[in-house]
Amino acid sequence: MIEFKNVTKRYGSKTAVEDASFNVKEGEFFVLIGPSGSGKTTTLKMINRLIPLTEGYIYFKDKPVSDYEVYEMRWDIGYVLQQIALFPHMTIGENIAQVPQMKKWKEADISKKTAELMVMVGLDPDIYKDRKPAELSGGQQQRAGVIRALAADPPVILMDEPFSALDPITRESLQDDLIALQKEIKKTIVFVTHDIKEAMKLGDRICLFNEGRIEQIGSPNEFLSNPKNDFVKEFIGYRQKENITVGEFVSENSQEVNNEDYPLVEEDTKIEDAFKVFAEHETVIVKTKNGNKCLNRQDVFKHLSLKRGDSA
Ligand code: ADP
Ligand code: MG
């Protein structure tokens, strides 16, 4: 669906993206991740030609992106930004309807689609359709921003840290919505984040950038079971030097369980070894002095992000 072949982007003498090659499959949820300044946004914006590339090739549906008219790209590729980018003078309904109207859909179809999408993300159309963005909370505005990108039914959606400005609870609920939406509508999504927890939760595959270069591309499981180098290990939170163990992730309040469906690990198992178990299992049972405790993969990432000082 989207193919990068040896793509490089330079700003003067500064190389923002270097020799990037990857292939996003149709219907895939593809996550671009990396530290700040590693080239994620630049990569994303080269897909819909908001930024021109310096060297290499980018194909969209087997045709170089340079062969498309810019407006065609905007129609076929929805785009969601970190900052809420709804038009403040338009109602939520008008914001969502914008691209369908440019595409000259019938009014009745637009209304139906708008209402459908609003319901899907928990915004009652009868209440919110005629409100202005400023009358909605940040989380509601961001939901509206996401469905605006979906409204014209583009086959591809690009999302640049769409949830990073939201509080953790709103963020998790939007992530859940997006997973459900993706299952239902089967879009190709390219999603930028710097949060490994978010990447592991959402991505079919993850592409990890470091200073403009791709360090590893693979499924969450491949990242856990087979991190390619020290940068990848550090980024996903192995922290080998400190010999962190799974026991540290189990708190007094962790649920006590005795369920033979989950694999059992000792509390002094190094996190590196535990990740190999997590690669196959969402949940493990940690055997501790105080009984057998349940530990989820997501909880481990949550704690690791906190330890690293990322926002939760
Ligand atoms: P990310 O989204 O991963 O934080 P970006 O793709 O925004 O990273 O930026 C990658 C690198 O390119 C950074 O070092 C950034 O400073 C540089 N950069 C981005 N845009 C420009 C620009 N317009 N001019 C010069 N340098 C830029
Ligand atoms: Mg960015």
Short mmCIF file of N, CA, C and O in Angstrom, two decimals, residues 31-129:
data_model
loop_
_atom_site.label_atom_id
_atom_site.label_comp_id
_atom_site.label_asym_id
_atom_site.label_seq_id
_atom_site.Cartn_x
_atom_site.Cartn_y
_atom_site.Cartn_z
N VAL A 31 3.10 1.46 13.18
CA VAL A 31 3.48 2.51 14.13
C VAL A 31 4.91 2.97 13.88
O VAL A 31 5.83 2.16 13.79
N LEU A 32 5.09 4.29 13.74
CA LEU A 32 6.43 4.86 13.68
C LEU A 32 6.74 5.38 15.08
O LEU A 32 6.01 6.20 15.63
N ILE A 33 7.83 4.88 15.66
CA ILE A 33 8.17 5.30 17.01
C ILE A 33 9.64 5.68 17.07
O ILE A 33 10.44 5.26 16.24
N GLY A 34 10.00 6.48 18.07
CA GLY A 34 11.39 6.87 18.27
C GLY A 34 11.42 8.10 19.16
O GLY A 34 10.37 8.73 19.38
N PRO A 35 12.61 8.45 19.63
CA PRO A 35 12.71 9.64 20.48
C PRO A 35 12.37 10.91 19.70
O PRO A 35 12.26 10.87 18.47
N SER A 36 12.23 11.99 20.40
CA SER A 36 11.94 13.27 19.78
C SER A 36 13.07 13.64 18.81
O SER A 36 14.25 13.47 19.12
N GLY A 37 12.70 14.08 17.61
CA GLY A 37 13.70 14.49 16.63
C GLY A 37 14.28 13.34 15.82
O GLY A 37 15.20 13.52 15.04
N SER A 38 13.71 12.13 15.95
CA SER A 38 14.29 10.98 15.25
C SER A 38 13.79 10.84 13.80
O SER A 38 14.25 9.96 13.09
N GLY A 39 12.83 11.69 13.39
CA GLY A 39 12.42 11.66 11.98
C GLY A 39 11.02 11.11 11.73
O GLY A 39 10.63 10.90 10.58
N LYS A 40 10.24 10.92 12.77
CA LYS A 40 8.90 10.32 12.62
C LYS A 40 7.96 11.21 11.82
O LYS A 40 7.33 10.77 10.87
N THR A 41 7.83 12.47 12.25
CA THR A 41 6.91 13.39 11.58
C THR A 41 7.33 13.61 10.14
O THR A 41 6.50 13.63 9.22
N THR A 42 8.63 13.76 9.94
CA THR A 42 9.13 13.96 8.58
C THR A 42 8.74 12.77 7.70
O THR A 42 8.26 12.95 6.57
N THR A 43 8.90 11.57 8.23
CA THR A 43 8.54 10.36 7.48
C THR A 43 7.06 10.36 7.14
O THR A 43 6.66 10.12 5.99
N LEU A 44 6.25 10.67 8.14
CA LEU A 44 4.79 10.67 7.94
C LEU A 44 4.38 11.68 6.87
O LEU A 44 3.58 11.39 5.98
N LYS A 45 4.95 12.88 6.97
CA LYS A 45 4.53 13.95 6.05
C LYS A 45 5.04 13.75 4.63
O LYS A 45 4.51 14.34 3.69
N MET A 46 6.08 12.92 4.48
CA MET A 46 6.53 12.62 3.12
C MET A 46 5.51 11.72 2.42
O MET A 46 5.41 11.74 1.20
N ILE A 47 4.73 10.94 3.20
CA ILE A 47 3.76 10.03 2.59
C ILE A 47 2.71 10.83 1.80
O ILE A 47 2.42 10.50 0.66
N ASN A 48 2.16 11.88 2.42
CA ASN A 48 1.13 12.65 1.68
C ASN A 48 1.68 13.94 1.06
O ASN A 48 0.93 14.85 0.75
N ARG A 49 2.99 13.97 0.92
CA ARG A 49 3.66 15.06 0.20
C ARG A 49 3.56 16.42 0.89
O ARG A 49 3.75 17.45 0.24
N LEU A 50 3.29 16.41 2.19
CA LEU A 50 3.40 17.69 2.90
C LEU A 50 4.85 18.10 2.97
O LEU A 50 5.17 19.28 3.07
N ILE A 51 5.75 17.12 2.92
CA ILE A 51 7.19 17.39 2.86
C ILE A 51 7.76 16.62 1.66
O ILE A 51 7.50 15.42 1.52
N PRO A 52 8.50 17.30 0.79
CA PRO A 52 9.11 16.60 -0.35
C PRO A 52 10.35 15.80 0.10
O PRO A 52 11.05 16.23 1.01
N LEU A 53 10.57 14.66 -0.52
CA LEU A 53 11.75 13.88 -0.15
C LEU A 53 12.98 14.38 -0.89
O LEU A 53 12.86 15.10 -1.89
N THR A 54 14.16 14.01 -0.40
CA THR A 54 15.40 14.43 -1.05
C THR A 54 15.91 13.34 -1.99
O THR A 54 16.25 13.61 -3.15
N GLU A 55 15.93 12.09 -1.50
CA GLU A 55 16.38 10.97 -2.32
C GLU A 55 15.48 9.77 -2.09
O GLU A 55 14.91 9.64 -1.01
N GLY A 56 15.43 8.88 -3.07
CA GLY A 56 14.68 7.63 -2.91
C GLY A 56 13.30 7.71 -3.51
O GLY A 56 13.00 8.63 -4.29
N TYR A 57 12.46 6.73 -3.16
CA TYR A 57 11.13 6.62 -3.76
C TYR A 57 10.09 6.31 -2.70
O TYR A 57 10.34 5.53 -1.78
N ILE A 58 8.92 6.91 -2.85
CA ILE A 58 7.77 6.51 -2.04
C ILE A 58 6.64 6.18 -2.99
O ILE A 58 6.30 6.98 -3.87
N TYR A 59 6.09 4.97 -2.82
CA TYR A 59 4.98 4.54 -3.65
C TYR A 59 3.71 4.47 -2.82
O TYR A 59 3.72 4.03 -1.68
N PHE A 60 2.61 4.93 -3.42
CA PHE A 60 1.29 4.75 -2.82
C PHE A 60 0.47 3.96 -3.83
O PHE A 60 0.32 4.40 -4.97
N LYS A 61 -0.01 2.80 -3.41
CA LYS A 61 -0.70 1.90 -4.33
C LYS A 61 0.11 1.71 -5.62
O LYS A 61 -0.38 1.93 -6.72
N ASP A 62 1.37 1.37 -5.44
CA ASP A 62 2.27 1.03 -6.54
C ASP A 62 2.60 2.17 -7.50
O ASP A 62 3.24 1.95 -8.53
N LYS A 63 2.19 3.39 -7.17
CA LYS A 63 2.50 4.53 -8.03
C LYS A 63 3.31 5.54 -7.20
O LYS A 63 2.95 5.78 -6.04
N PRO A 64 4.37 6.12 -7.77
CA PRO A 64 5.15 7.09 -6.98
C PRO A 64 4.25 8.23 -6.50
O PRO A 64 3.39 8.70 -7.26
N VAL A 65 4.44 8.66 -5.26
CA VAL A 65 3.56 9.72 -4.74
C VAL A 65 3.67 10.99 -5.59
O VAL A 65 2.72 11.76 -5.70
N SER A 66 4.82 11.17 -6.23
CA SER A 66 4.99 12.37 -7.05
C SER A 66 4.10 12.36 -8.29
O SER A 66 3.90 13.39 -8.92
N ASP A 67 3.54 11.18 -8.64
CA ASP A 67 2.63 11.10 -9.78
C ASP A 67 1.19 11.47 -9.44
O ASP A 67 0.35 11.54 -10.33
N TYR A 68 0.93 11.66 -8.13
CA TYR A 68 -0.43 12.05 -7.73
C TYR A 68 -0.54 13.57 -7.65
O TYR A 68 0.43 14.25 -7.35
N GLU A 69 -1.73 14.07 -7.93
CA GLU A 69 -2.01 15.47 -7.65
C GLU A 69 -2.08 15.60 -6.13
O GLU A 69 -2.55 14.69 -5.45
N VAL A 70 -1.65 16.75 -5.62
CA VAL A 70 -1.66 16.92 -4.17
C VAL A 70 -3.08 16.77 -3.59
O VAL A 70 -3.27 16.14 -2.57
N TYR A 71 -4.08 17.30 -4.30
CA TYR A 71 -5.44 17.19 -3.76
C TYR A 71 -5.94 15.75 -3.71
O TYR A 71 -6.67 15.36 -2.82
N GLU A 72 -5.49 14.93 -4.70
CA GLU A 72 -5.87 13.51 -4.68
C GLU A 72 -5.35 12.84 -3.41
O GLU A 72 -6.02 12.02 -2.80
N MET A 73 -4.12 13.20 -3.04
CA MET A 73 -3.51 12.63 -1.84
C MET A 73 -4.34 13.00 -0.61
O MET A 73 -4.56 12.20 0.27
N ARG A 74 -4.80 14.25 -0.58
CA ARG A 74 -5.57 14.71 0.58
C ARG A 74 -6.90 13.97 0.68
O ARG A 74 -7.43 13.77 1.76
N TRP A 75 -7.44 13.58 -0.44
CA TRP A 75 -8.71 12.85 -0.44
C TRP A 75 -8.53 11.41 -0.02
O TRP A 75 -9.37 10.85 0.66
N ASP A 76 -7.45 10.81 -0.49
CA ASP A 76 -7.23 9.38 -0.24
C ASP A 76 -6.57 9.11 1.10
O ASP A 76 -6.56 7.99 1.57
N ILE A 77 -5.99 10.15 1.68
CA ILE A 77 -5.22 9.95 2.90
C ILE A 77 -5.70 10.93 3.97
O ILE A 77 -5.49 12.14 3.86
N GLY A 78 -6.36 10.40 4.99
CA GLY A 78 -6.79 11.23 6.11
C GLY A 78 -5.60 11.54 7.00
O GLY A 78 -4.63 10.78 7.05
N TYR A 79 -5.68 12.66 7.70
CA TYR A 79 -4.53 13.11 8.47
C TYR A 79 -5.00 13.66 9.81
O TYR A 79 -5.88 14.52 9.85
N VAL A 80 -4.45 13.14 10.90
CA VAL A 80 -4.80 13.62 12.23
C VAL A 80 -3.56 14.11 12.94
O VAL A 80 -2.55 13.40 13.01
N LEU A 81 -3.63 15.33 13.44
CA LEU A 81 -2.48 15.94 14.08
C LEU A 81 -2.56 15.85 15.59
O LEU A 81 -3.62 15.63 16.15
N GLN A 82 -1.41 16.09 16.22
CA GLN A 82 -1.36 16.12 17.68
C GLN A 82 -2.24 17.25 18.23
O GLN A 82 -3.05 17.05 19.12
N GLN A 83 -2.05 18.44 17.66
CA GLN A 83 -2.89 19.56 18.09
C GLN A 83 -4.23 19.41 17.40
O GLN A 83 -4.29 19.13 16.21
N ILE A 84 -5.27 19.61 18.13
CA ILE A 84 -6.59 19.49 17.55
C ILE A 84 -6.71 20.55 16.46
O ILE A 84 -6.42 21.72 16.67
N ALA A 85 -7.10 20.12 15.29
CA ALA A 85 -7.09 21.04 14.16
C ALA A 85 -8.48 21.18 13.54
O ALA A 85 -8.64 21.24 12.34
N LEU A 86 -9.50 21.23 14.39
CA LEU A 86 -10.85 21.48 13.87
C LEU A 86 -10.98 22.95 13.54
O LEU A 86 -10.34 23.80 14.16
N PHE A 87 -11.81 23.27 12.56
CA PHE A 87 -12.03 24.68 12.25
C PHE A 87 -12.94 25.28 13.32
O PHE A 87 -14.07 24.80 13.51
N PRO A 88 -12.47 26.31 14.02
CA PRO A 88 -13.20 26.80 15.20
C PRO A 88 -14.55 27.44 14.86
O PRO A 88 -15.47 27.40 15.68
N HIS A 89 -14.67 28.01 13.66
CA HIS A 89 -15.93 28.69 13.32
C HIS A 89 -16.99 27.74 12.79
O HIS A 89 -18.14 28.10 12.64
N MET A 90 -16.61 26.50 12.49
CA MET A 90 -17.59 25.53 11.98
C MET A 90 -18.09 24.65 13.12
O MET A 90 -17.39 24.42 14.09
N THR A 91 -19.29 24.09 12.95
CA THR A 91 -19.79 23.13 13.93
C THR A 91 -19.04 21.81 13.76
O THR A 91 -18.34 21.61 12.76
N ILE A 92 -19.22 20.93 14.75
CA ILE A 92 -18.59 19.60 14.67
C ILE A 92 -19.07 18.88 13.40
O ILE A 92 -18.27 18.32 12.65
N GLY A 93 -20.37 18.95 13.15
CA GLY A 93 -20.93 18.31 11.96
C GLY A 93 -20.30 18.84 10.68
O GLY A 93 -19.94 18.07 9.78
N GLU A 94 -20.15 20.16 10.60
CA GLU A 94 -19.56 20.77 9.40
C GLU A 94 -18.09 20.39 9.25
O GLU A 94 -17.60 20.15 8.14
N ASN A 95 -17.39 20.33 10.39
CA ASN A 95 -15.99 19.92 10.35
C ASN A 95 -15.85 18.51 9.78
O ASN A 95 -15.01 18.26 8.92
N ILE A 96 -16.71 17.60 10.26
CA ILE A 96 -16.61 16.21 9.83
C ILE A 96 -16.99 16.07 8.35
O ILE A 96 -16.43 15.27 7.62
N ALA A 97 -17.94 16.91 7.92
CA ALA A 97 -18.49 16.79 6.56
C ALA A 97 -17.59 17.42 5.48
O ALA A 97 -17.87 17.28 4.29
N GLN A 98 -16.54 18.09 5.92
CA GLN A 98 -15.79 18.90 4.96
C GLN A 98 -15.28 18.16 3.71
O GLN A 98 -15.58 18.56 2.59
N VAL A 99 -14.53 17.10 3.93
CA VAL A 99 -13.98 16.39 2.76
C VAL A 99 -15.09 15.69 1.96
O VAL A 99 -15.13 15.79 0.73
N PRO A 100 -16.05 15.02 2.64
CA PRO A 100 -17.16 14.44 1.86
C PRO A 100 -17.86 15.48 0.98
O PRO A 100 -18.27 15.18 -0.14
N GLN A 101 -18.01 16.72 1.48
CA GLN A 101 -18.64 17.76 0.67
C GLN A 101 -17.78 18.12 -0.54
O GLN A 101 -18.29 18.29 -1.64
N MET A 102 -16.46 18.21 -0.31
CA MET A 102 -15.57 18.49 -1.44
C MET A 102 -15.66 17.38 -2.47
O MET A 102 -15.52 17.61 -3.66
N LYS A 103 -15.89 16.17 -1.97
CA LYS A 103 -16.02 15.03 -2.89
C LYS A 103 -17.42 14.94 -3.50
O LYS A 103 -17.70 14.01 -4.24
N LYS A 104 -18.28 15.90 -3.14
CA LYS A 104 -19.63 16.01 -3.70
C LYS A 104 -20.51 14.81 -3.37
O LYS A 104 -21.29 14.34 -4.20
N TRP A 105 -20.38 14.30 -2.16
CA TRP A 105 -21.32 13.26 -1.70
C TRP A 105 -22.70 13.88 -1.56
O TRP A 105 -22.84 15.09 -1.34
N LYS A 106 -23.73 13.02 -1.59
CA LYS A 106 -25.09 13.51 -1.34
C LYS A 106 -25.23 13.91 0.12
O LYS A 106 -24.70 13.24 1.00
N GLU A 107 -25.99 14.98 0.38
CA GLU A 107 -26.18 15.47 1.75
C GLU A 107 -26.66 14.37 2.70
O GLU A 107 -26.19 14.26 3.82
N ALA A 108 -27.61 13.57 2.20
CA ALA A 108 -28.17 12.52 3.07
C ALA A 108 -27.09 11.50 3.46
O ALA A 108 -27.05 11.05 4.61
N ASP A 109 -26.22 11.18 2.51
CA ASP A 109 -25.13 10.23 2.81
C ASP A 109 -24.16 10.82 3.82
O ASP A 109 -23.66 10.13 4.70
N ILE A 110 -23.91 12.13 3.66
CA ILE A 110 -22.98 12.79 4.57
C ILE A 110 -23.54 12.78 6.00
O ILE A 110 -22.84 12.42 6.95
N SER A 111 -24.82 13.13 6.13
CA SER A 111 -25.45 13.14 7.45
C SER A 111 -25.40 11.77 8.10
O SER A 111 -25.10 11.63 9.28
N LYS A 112 -25.70 10.77 7.29
CA LYS A 112 -25.74 9.41 7.82
C LYS A 112 -24.35 9.00 8.32
O LYS A 112 -24.19 8.51 9.43
N LYS A 113 -23.36 9.25 7.49
CA LYS A 113 -21.98 8.88 7.82
C LYS A 113 -21.52 9.63 9.07
O LYS A 113 -20.89 9.06 9.97
N THR A 114 -21.80 10.93 9.11
CA THR A 114 -21.39 11.75 10.25
C THR A 114 -21.98 11.20 11.54
O THR A 114 -21.26 11.00 12.53
N ALA A 115 -23.29 10.92 11.51
CA ALA A 115 -23.95 10.41 12.72
C ALA A 115 -23.37 9.06 13.12
O ALA A 115 -23.06 8.82 14.29
N GLU A 116 -23.15 8.19 12.14
CA GLU A 116 -22.59 6.86 12.40
C GLU A 116 -21.24 6.95 13.11
O GLU A 116 -21.00 6.28 14.11
N LEU A 117 -20.38 7.79 12.56
CA LEU A 117 -19.03 7.90 13.11
C LEU A 117 -19.07 8.52 14.51
O LEU A 117 -18.32 8.09 15.40
N MET A 118 -19.93 9.51 14.70
CA MET A 118 -20.00 10.15 16.01
C MET A 118 -20.44 9.14 17.07
O MET A 118 -19.87 9.07 18.16
N VAL A 119 -21.42 8.32 16.70
CA VAL A 119 -21.88 7.29 17.64
C VAL A 119 -20.74 6.33 17.97
O VAL A 119 -20.52 5.95 19.11
N MET A 120 -19.98 5.98 16.94
CA MET A 120 -18.89 5.03 17.12
C MET A 120 -17.86 5.48 18.16
O MET A 120 -17.25 4.67 18.82
N VAL A 121 -17.64 6.78 18.27
CA VAL A 121 -16.67 7.26 19.27
C VAL A 121 -17.36 7.90 20.48
O VAL A 121 -16.73 8.64 21.24
N GLY A 122 -18.63 7.60 20.64
CA GLY A 122 -19.31 8.02 21.87
C GLY A 122 -19.69 9.49 21.90
O GLY A 122 -19.77 10.08 22.98
N LEU A 123 -19.85 10.13 20.75
CA LEU A 123 -20.35 11.51 20.73
C LEU A 123 -21.78 11.47 20.18
O LEU A 123 -21.97 11.20 18.99
N ASP A 124 -22.73 11.72 21.03
CA ASP A 124 -24.14 11.69 20.60
C ASP A 124 -24.37 12.78 19.55
O ASP A 124 -24.25 13.97 19.85
N PRO A 125 -24.70 12.40 18.30
CA PRO A 125 -24.85 13.42 17.25
C PRO A 125 -25.93 14.46 17.57
O PRO A 125 -25.75 15.64 17.24
N ASP A 126 -27.00 14.02 18.23
CA ASP A 126 -28.07 14.98 18.55
C ASP A 126 -27.57 16.08 19.48
O ASP A 126 -28.05 17.21 19.44
N ILE A 127 -26.61 15.74 20.31
CA ILE A 127 -26.10 16.73 21.25
C ILE A 127 -24.95 17.55 20.65
O ILE A 127 -24.87 18.75 20.82
N TYR A 128 -24.05 16.87 19.93
CA TYR A 128 -22.79 17.52 19.58
C TYR A 128 -22.66 18.01 18.15
O TYR A 128 -21.77 18.78 17.83
N LYS A 129 -23.52 17.53 17.26
CA LYS A 129 -23.33 17.83 15.84
C LYS A 129 -23.31 19.34 15.58
O LYS A 129 -22.53 19.83 14.76
#
